[in-house]
PDB file of N, CA and C in Angstrom:
ATOM      1  N   GLY A1301     129.259  26.747 152.872  1.00 52.00           N
ATOM      2  CA  GLY A1301     129.831  26.840 151.571  1.00 52.00           C
ATOM      3  C   GLY A1301     128.898  27.561 150.605  1.00 52.00           C
ATOM      4  N   ARG A1302     129.294  27.610 149.383  1.00 51.00           N
ATOM      5  CA  ARG A1302     128.533  28.313 148.348  1.00 51.00           C
ATOM      6  C   ARG A1302     127.138  27.724 148.176  1.00 51.00           C
ATOM      7  N   ARG A1303     127.015  26.402 148.235  1.00 56.00           N
ATOM      8  CA  ARG A1303     125.689  25.796 148.086  1.00 56.00           C
ATOM      9  C   ARG A1303     124.748  26.242 149.189  1.00 56.00           C
ATOM     10  N   ALA A1304     125.260  26.326 150.400  1.00 53.00           N
ATOM     11  CA  ALA A1304     124.421  26.760 151.514  1.00 53.00           C
ATOM     12  C   ALA A1304     123.946  28.191 151.291  1.00 53.00           C
ATOM     13  N   VAL A1305     124.821  29.055 150.787  1.00 49.00           N
ATOM     14  CA  VAL A1305     124.418  30.432 150.504  1.00 49.00           C
ATOM     15  C   VAL A1305     123.371  30.456 149.403  1.00 49.00           C
ATOM     16  N   GLU A1306     123.564  29.646 148.374  1.00 50.00           N
ATOM     17  CA  GLU A1306     122.575  29.582 147.297  1.00 50.00           C
ATOM     18  C   GLU A1306     121.224  29.120 147.823  1.00 50.00           C
ATOM     19  N   LEU A1307     121.212  28.198 148.771  1.00 55.00           N
ATOM     20  CA  LEU A1307     119.956  27.760 149.373  1.00 55.00           C
ATOM     21  C   LEU A1307     119.259  28.922 150.059  1.00 55.00           C
ATOM     22  N   LEU A1308     120.011  29.705 150.814  1.00 55.00           N
ATOM     23  CA  LEU A1308     119.415  30.821 151.535  1.00 55.00           C
ATOM     24  C   LEU A1308     118.888  31.877 150.584  1.00 55.00           C
ATOM     25  N   HIS A1309     119.556  32.091 149.444  1.00 50.00           N
ATOM     26  CA  HIS A1309     119.061  33.067 148.480  1.00 50.00           C
ATOM     27  C   HIS A1309     117.706  32.639 147.925  1.00 50.00           C
ATOM     28  N   GLY A1310     117.478  31.346 147.811  1.00 53.00           N
ATOM     29  CA  GLY A1310     116.249  30.848 147.219  1.00 53.00           C
ATOM     30  C   GLY A1310     115.073  30.773 148.170  1.00 53.00           C
ATOM     31  N   MET A1311     115.278  31.027 149.444  1.00 57.00           N
ATOM     32  CA  MET A1311     114.166  30.880 150.379  1.00 57.00           C
ATOM     33  C   MET A1311     113.376  32.175 150.484  1.00 57.00           C
ATOM     34  N   PRO A1312     112.100  32.071 150.849  1.00 57.00           N
ATOM     35  CA  PRO A1312     111.267  33.266 150.950  1.00 57.00           C
ATOM     36  C   PRO A1312     111.745  34.187 152.070  1.00 57.00           C
ATOM     37  N   GLN A1313     111.549  35.490 151.867  1.00 60.00           N
ATOM     38  CA  GLN A1313     111.882  36.449 152.914  1.00 60.00           C
ATOM     39  C   GLN A1313     110.818  36.404 153.995  1.00 60.00           C
ATOM     40  N   PRO A1314     111.230  36.589 155.261  1.00 58.00           N
ATOM     41  CA  PRO A1314     110.234  36.714 156.324  1.00 58.00           C
ATOM     42  C   PRO A1314     109.328  37.905 156.035  1.00 58.00           C
ATOM     43  N   ALA A1315     108.102  37.833 156.499  1.00 54.00           N
ATOM     44  CA  ALA A1315     107.110  38.870 156.229  1.00 54.00           C
ATOM     45  C   ALA A1315     107.630  40.252 156.605  1.00 54.00           C
ATOM     46  N   LYS A1316     107.373  41.224 155.751  1.00 61.00           N
ATOM     47  CA  LYS A1316     107.869  42.581 155.970  1.00 61.00           C
ATOM     48  C   LYS A1316     107.263  43.237 157.199  1.00 61.00           C
ATOM     49  N   GLU A1317     106.101  42.798 157.631  1.00 65.00           N
ATOM     50  CA  GLU A1317     105.472  43.422 158.795  1.00 65.00           C
ATOM     51  C   GLU A1317     106.096  42.967 160.113  1.00 65.00           C
ATOM     52  N   ARG A1318     106.997  42.025 160.069  1.00 71.00           N
ATOM     53  CA  ARG A1318     107.674  41.557 161.283  1.00 71.00           C
ATOM     54  C   ARG A1318     108.855  42.466 161.594  1.00 71.00           C
ATOM     55  N   GLY A1319     109.116  42.659 162.878  1.00 79.00           N
ATOM     56  CA  GLY A1319     110.268  43.456 163.311  1.00 79.00           C
ATOM     57  C   GLY A1319     111.563  42.713 163.095  1.00 79.00           C
ATOM     58  N   ARG A1320     112.648  43.452 162.958  1.00 80.00           N
ATOM     59  CA  ARG A1320     113.955  42.838 162.674  1.00 80.00           C
ATOM     60  C   ARG A1320     114.416  41.890 163.775  1.00 80.00           C
ATOM     61  N   THR A1321     113.970  42.108 165.016  1.00 85.00           N
ATOM     62  CA  THR A1321     114.431  41.272 166.126  1.00 85.00           C
ATOM     63  C   THR A1321     113.470  40.132 166.450  1.00 85.00           C
ATOM     64  N   GLU A1322     112.374  40.025 165.718  1.00 85.00           N
ATOM     65  CA  GLU A1322     111.426  38.926 165.973  1.00 85.00           C
ATOM     66  C   GLU A1322     112.012  37.604 165.506  1.00 85.00           C
ATOM     67  N   LEU A1323     111.780  36.567 166.296  1.00 85.00           N
ATOM     68  CA  LEU A1323     112.190  35.225 165.881  1.00 85.00           C
ATOM     69  C   LEU A1323     111.175  34.683 164.888  1.00 85.00           C
ATOM     70  N   VAL A1324     111.667  34.070 163.833  1.00 84.00           N
ATOM     71  CA  VAL A1324     110.801  33.456 162.832  1.00 84.00           C
ATOM     72  C   VAL A1324     111.309  32.052 162.543  1.00 84.00           C
ATOM     73  N   GLN A1325     110.423  31.230 162.048  1.00 85.00           N
ATOM     74  CA  GLN A1325     110.775  29.881 161.603  1.00 85.00           C
ATOM     75  C   GLN A1325     110.408  29.755 160.137  1.00 85.00           C
ATOM     76  N   LEU A1326     111.274  29.118 159.385  1.00 82.00           N
ATOM     77  CA  LEU A1326     111.041  28.846 157.976  1.00 82.00           C
ATOM     78  C   LEU A1326     111.373  27.396 157.704  1.00 82.00           C
ATOM     79  N   ILE A1327     110.617  26.785 156.833  1.00 85.00           N
ATOM     80  CA  ILE A1327     110.943  25.433 156.375  1.00 85.00           C
ATOM     81  C   ILE A1327     111.373  25.552 154.926  1.00 85.00           C
ATOM     82  N   LEU A1328     112.565  25.065 154.651  1.00 84.00           N
ATOM     83  CA  LEU A1328     113.148  25.103 153.320  1.00 84.00           C
ATOM     84  C   LEU A1328     113.275  23.670 152.818  1.00 84.00           C
ATOM     85  N   THR A1329     112.497  23.320 151.805  1.00 86.00           N
ATOM     86  CA  THR A1329     112.540  21.975 151.237  1.00 86.00           C
ATOM     87  C   THR A1329     113.614  21.930 150.154  1.00 86.00           C
ATOM     88  N   LEU A1330     114.511  20.963 150.276  1.00 86.00           N
ATOM     89  CA  LEU A1330     115.610  20.826 149.322  1.00 86.00           C
ATOM     90  C   LEU A1330     115.233  19.834 148.239  1.00 86.00           C
ATOM     91  N   LYS A1331     115.663  20.110 147.013  1.00 86.00           N
ATOM     92  CA  LYS A1331     115.366  19.212 145.901  1.00 86.00           C
ATOM     93  C   LYS A1331     116.564  18.355 145.543  1.00 86.00           C
ATOM     94  N   ALA A1332     117.727  18.988 145.372  1.00 87.00           N
ATOM     95  CA  ALA A1332     118.897  18.247 144.893  1.00 87.00           C
ATOM     96  C   ALA A1332     119.945  17.992 145.968  1.00 87.00           C
ATOM     97  N   LEU A1333     119.874  18.692 147.086  1.00 89.00           N
ATOM     98  CA  LEU A1333     120.885  18.563 148.131  1.00 89.00           C
ATOM     99  C   LEU A1333     120.324  17.822 149.330  1.00 89.00           C
ATOM    100  N   ASP A1334     121.205  17.255 150.137  1.00 94.00           N
ATOM    101  CA  ASP A1334     120.816  16.504 151.323  1.00 94.00           C
ATOM    102  C   ASP A1334     120.710  17.439 152.533  1.00 94.00           C
ATOM    103  N   ALA A1335     119.556  17.441 153.180  1.00 92.00           N
ATOM    104  CA  ALA A1335     119.309  18.343 154.316  1.00 92.00           C
ATOM    105  C   ALA A1335     120.300  18.116 155.447  1.00 92.00           C
ATOM    106  N   GLU A1336     120.611  16.871 155.770  1.00 96.00           N
ATOM    107  CA  GLU A1336     121.542  16.593 156.869  1.00 96.00           C
ATOM    108  C   GLU A1336     122.939  17.133 156.585  1.00 96.00           C
ATOM    109  N   GLN A1337     123.362  17.088 155.341  1.00 94.00           N
ATOM    110  CA  GLN A1337     124.684  17.598 154.984  1.00 94.00           C
ATOM    111  C   GLN A1337     124.718  19.118 154.976  1.00 94.00           C
ATOM    112  N   GLN A1338     123.623  19.764 154.606  1.00 91.00           N
ATOM    113  CA  GLN A1338     123.585  21.220 154.499  1.00 91.00           C
ATOM    114  C   GLN A1338     123.351  21.917 155.837  1.00 91.00           C
ATOM    115  N   ALA A1339     122.724  21.240 156.797  1.00 92.00           N
ATOM    116  CA  ALA A1339     122.369  21.863 158.079  1.00 92.00           C
ATOM    117  C   ALA A1339     123.564  22.505 158.794  1.00 92.00           C
ATOM    118  N   PRO A1340     124.720  21.827 158.937  1.00 93.00           N
ATOM    119  CA  PRO A1340     125.846  22.463 159.642  1.00 93.00           C
ATOM    120  C   PRO A1340     126.368  23.723 158.940  1.00 93.00           C
ATOM    121  N   GLU A1341     126.347  23.728 157.609  1.00 88.00           N
ATOM    122  CA  GLU A1341     126.831  24.902 156.877  1.00 88.00           C
ATOM    123  C   GLU A1341     125.887  26.086 157.073  1.00 88.00           C
ATOM    124  N   ILE A1342     124.610  25.824 157.033  1.00 87.00           N
ATOM    125  CA  ILE A1342     123.622  26.887 157.240  1.00 87.00           C
ATOM    126  C   ILE A1342     123.737  27.400 158.672  1.00 87.00           C
ATOM    127  N   LYS A1343     123.923  26.512 159.645  1.00 90.00           N
ATOM    128  CA  LYS A1343     124.016  26.892 161.049  1.00 90.00           C
ATOM    129  C   LYS A1343     125.135  27.905 161.276  1.00 90.00           C
ATOM    130  N   ARG A1344     126.252  27.740 160.579  1.00 87.00           N
ATOM    131  CA  ARG A1344     127.383  28.671 160.728  1.00 87.00           C
ATOM    132  C   ARG A1344     127.028  30.089 160.276  1.00 87.00           C
ATOM    133  N   MET A1345     126.009  30.232 159.452  1.00 83.00           N
ATOM    134  CA  MET A1345     125.592  31.543 158.951  1.00 83.00           C
ATOM    135  C   MET A1345     124.569  32.215 159.870  1.00 83.00           C
ATOM    136  N   MET A1346     124.066  31.462 160.827  1.00 85.00           N
ATOM    137  CA  MET A1346     123.003  31.967 161.688  1.00 85.00           C
ATOM    138  C   MET A1346     123.598  32.698 162.882  1.00 85.00           C
ATOM    139  N   GLY A1347     122.750  33.478 163.556  1.00 86.00           N
ATOM    140  CA  GLY A1347     123.161  34.212 164.735  1.00 86.00           C
ATOM    141  C   GLY A1347     123.235  33.316 165.960  1.00 86.00           C
ATOM    142  N   PRO A1348     123.527  33.907 167.130  1.00 88.00           N
ATOM    143  CA  PRO A1348     123.700  33.120 168.352  1.00 88.00           C
ATOM    144  C   PRO A1348     122.429  32.394 168.804  1.00 88.00           C
ATOM    145  N   PHE A1349     121.281  32.884 168.405  1.00 84.00           N
ATOM    146  CA  PHE A1349     120.027  32.225 168.777  1.00 84.00           C
ATOM    147  C   PHE A1349     119.466  31.387 167.631  1.00 84.00           C
ATOM    148  N   GLY A1350     120.181  31.335 166.537  1.00 91.00           N
ATOM    149  CA  GLY A1350     119.723  30.605 165.365  1.00 91.00           C
ATOM    150  C   GLY A1350     119.772  29.101 165.568  1.00 91.00           C
ATOM    151  N   GLU A1351     118.809  28.435 165.001  1.00 93.00           N
ATOM    152  CA  GLU A1351     118.739  26.972 165.051  1.00 93.00           C
ATOM    153  C   GLU A1351     118.460  26.450 163.654  1.00 93.00           C
ATOM    154  N   VAL A1352     119.067  25.328 163.331  1.00 93.00           N
ATOM    155  CA  VAL A1352     118.828  24.646 162.065  1.00 93.00           C
ATOM    156  C   VAL A1352     118.617  23.178 162.382  1.00 93.00           C
ATOM    157  N   SER A1353     117.515  22.646 161.928  1.00 95.00           N
ATOM    158  CA  SER A1353     117.228  21.224 162.125  1.00 95.00           C
ATOM    159  C   SER A1353     116.950  20.588 160.773  1.00 95.00           C
ATOM    160  N   ALA A1354     117.573  19.444 160.534  1.00 96.00           N
ATOM    161  CA  ALA A1354     117.314  18.687 159.308  1.00 96.00           C
ATOM    162  C   ALA A1354     116.085  17.807 159.535  1.00 96.00           C
ATOM    163  N   LEU A1355     115.121  17.937 158.658  1.00 95.00           N
ATOM    164  CA  LEU A1355     113.916  17.099 158.681  1.00 95.00           C
ATOM    165  C   LEU A1355     114.098  16.059 157.584  1.00 95.00           C
ATOM    166  N   THR A1356     114.640  14.907 157.959  1.00 95.00           N
ATOM    167  CA  THR A1356     115.091  13.933 156.961  1.00 95.00           C
ATOM    168  C   THR A1356     113.953  13.313 156.148  1.00 95.00           C
ATOM    169  N   ALA A1357     112.810  13.106 156.750  1.00 96.00           N
ATOM    170  CA  ALA A1357     111.709  12.461 156.025  1.00 96.00           C
ATOM    171  C   ALA A1357     111.274  13.280 154.812  1.00 96.00           C
ATOM    172  N   SER A1358     111.337  14.612 154.940  1.00 94.00           N
ATOM    173  CA  SER A1358     110.923  15.472 153.828  1.00 94.00           C
ATOM    174  C   SER A1358     112.108  16.156 153.150  1.00 94.00           C
ATOM    175  N   ASN A1359     113.330  15.822 153.573  1.00 94.00           N
ATOM    176  CA  ASN A1359     114.552  16.445 153.065  1.00 94.00           C
ATOM    177  C   ASN A1359     114.437  17.968 153.114  1.00 94.00           C
ATOM    178  N   SER A1360     114.067  18.467 154.292  1.00 91.00           N
ATOM    179  CA  SER A1360     113.871  19.899 154.501  1.00 91.00           C
ATOM    180  C   SER A1360     114.721  20.378 155.665  1.00 91.00           C
ATOM    181  N   LEU A1361     114.883  21.687 155.729  1.00 89.00           N
ATOM    182  CA  LEU A1361     115.562  22.326 156.847  1.00 89.00           C
ATOM    183  C   LEU A1361     114.568  23.222 157.574  1.00 89.00           C
ATOM    184  N   LEU A1362     114.535  23.123 158.882  1.00 90.00           N
ATOM    185  CA  LEU A1362     113.752  24.016 159.713  1.00 90.00           C
ATOM    186  C   LEU A1362     114.725  25.055 160.251  1.00 90.00           C
ATOM    187  N   LEU A1363     114.526  26.313 159.874  1.00 88.00           N
ATOM    188  CA  LEU A1363     115.413  27.399 160.279  1.00 88.00           C
ATOM    189  C   LEU A1363     114.693  28.302 161.261  1.00 88.00           C
ATOM    190  N   GLN A1364     115.384  28.700 162.323  1.00 90.00           N
ATOM    191  CA  GLN A1364     114.827  29.651 163.281  1.00 90.00           C
ATOM    192  C   GLN A1364     115.901  30.671 163.616  1.00 90.00           C
ATOM    193  N   ASP A1365     115.576  31.930 163.489  1.00 90.00           N
ATOM    194  CA  ASP A1365     116.477  33.019 163.860  1.00 90.00           C
ATOM    195  C   ASP A1365     115.684  34.308 163.781  1.00 90.00           C
ATOM    196  N   THR A1366     116.367  35.434 164.042  1.00 88.00           N
ATOM    197  CA  THR A1366     115.681  36.710 163.919  1.00 88.00           C
ATOM    198  C   THR A1366     115.502  37.052 162.445  1.00 88.00           C
ATOM    199  N   VAL A1367     114.510  37.873 162.165  1.00 84.00           N
ATOM    200  CA  VAL A1367     114.259  38.315 160.794  1.00 84.00           C
ATOM    201  C   VAL A1367     115.527  38.946 160.214  1.00 84.00           C
ATOM    202  N   ALA A1368     116.174  39.806 160.983  1.00 85.00           N
ATOM    203  CA  ALA A1368     117.364  40.509 160.497  1.00 85.00           C
ATOM    204  C   ALA A1368     118.481  39.545 160.121  1.00 85.00           C
ATOM    205  N   LEU A1369     118.761  38.560 160.971  1.00 82.00           N
ATOM    206  CA  LEU A1369     119.869  37.645 160.694  1.00 82.00           C
ATOM    207  C   LEU A1369     119.568  36.688 159.553  1.00 82.00           C
ATOM    208  N   ILE A1370     118.324  36.268 159.430  1.00 77.00           N
ATOM    209  CA  ILE A1370     117.969  35.419 158.284  1.00 77.00           C
ATOM    210  C   ILE A1370     118.135  36.217 157.000  1.00 77.00           C
ATOM    211  N   ASN A1371     117.675  37.456 156.998  1.00 75.00           N
ATOM    212  CA  ASN A1371     117.827  38.284 155.803  1.00 75.00           C
ATOM    213  C   ASN A1371     119.298  38.561 155.503  1.00 75.00           C
ATOM    214  N   GLU A1372     120.114  38.812 156.530  1.00 73.00           N
ATOM    215  CA  GLU A1372     121.548  39.041 156.317  1.00 73.00           C
ATOM    216  C   GLU A1372     122.224  37.793 155.758  1.00 73.00           C
ATOM    217  N   ALA A1373     121.867  36.629 156.264  1.00 67.00           N
ATOM    218  CA  ALA A1373     122.437  35.373 155.758  1.00 67.00           C
ATOM    219  C   ALA A1373     122.065  35.186 154.294  1.00 67.00           C
ATOM    220  N   ARG A1374     120.844  35.542 153.939  1.00 64.00           N
ATOM    221  CA  ARG A1374     120.382  35.417 152.550  1.00 64.00           C
ATOM    222  C   ARG A1374     121.179  36.331 151.630  1.00 64.00           C
ATOM    223  N   GLN A1375     121.560  37.498 152.120  1.00 61.00           N
ATOM    224  CA  GLN A1375     122.225  38.492 151.273  1.00 61.00           C
ATOM    225  C   GLN A1375     123.742  38.455 151.386  1.00 61.00           C
ATOM    226  N   GLY A1376     124.280  37.614 152.236  1.00 49.00           N
ATOM    227  CA  GLY A1376     125.724  37.592 152.496  1.00 49.00           C
ATOM    228  C   GLY A1376     126.593  37.471 151.278  1.00 49.00           C
ATOM    229  N   GLU A1377     126.257  36.628 150.356  1.00 37.00           N
ATOM    230  CA  GLU A1377     127.090  36.409 149.177  1.00 37.00           C
ATOM    231  C   GLU A1377     126.864  37.506 148.134  1.00 37.00           C
ATOM    232  N   GLN A1378     125.713  38.155 148.162  1.00 42.00           N
ATOM    233  CA  GLN A1378     125.446  39.209 147.182  1.00 42.00           C
ATOM    234  C   GLN A1378     126.214  40.474 147.519  1.00 42.00           C
ATOM    235  N   ASN A1379     126.511  40.698 148.807  1.00 40.00           N
ATOM    236  CA  ASN A1379     127.208  41.896 149.251  1.00 40.00           C
ATOM    237  C   ASN A1379     128.470  41.535 150.039  1.00 40.00           C
ATOM    238  N   PRO A1380     129.510  41.039 149.375  1.00 42.00           N
ATOM    239  CA  PRO A1380     130.716  40.591 150.080  1.00 42.00           C
ATOM    240  C   PRO A1380     131.419  41.727 150.789  1.00 42.00           C
TER     241      PRO A1380
END
């Protein structure tokens, strides 16, 4: 949903020196939203190798995917 897209817009971009097909992991700490509720929505935006895990103790999401797909997910709502 829209909240999941807003979360992705707020996360840091993977390092520019990484190739588009490299797998990266990012931890996104949520302030106002529940990580367990947001994980399935974020997962739908990820590629076939993408993984999203809710880290409930810290209310964070662990995201893993290629640099290209994470960046595309971040920009999805800006470029409909």
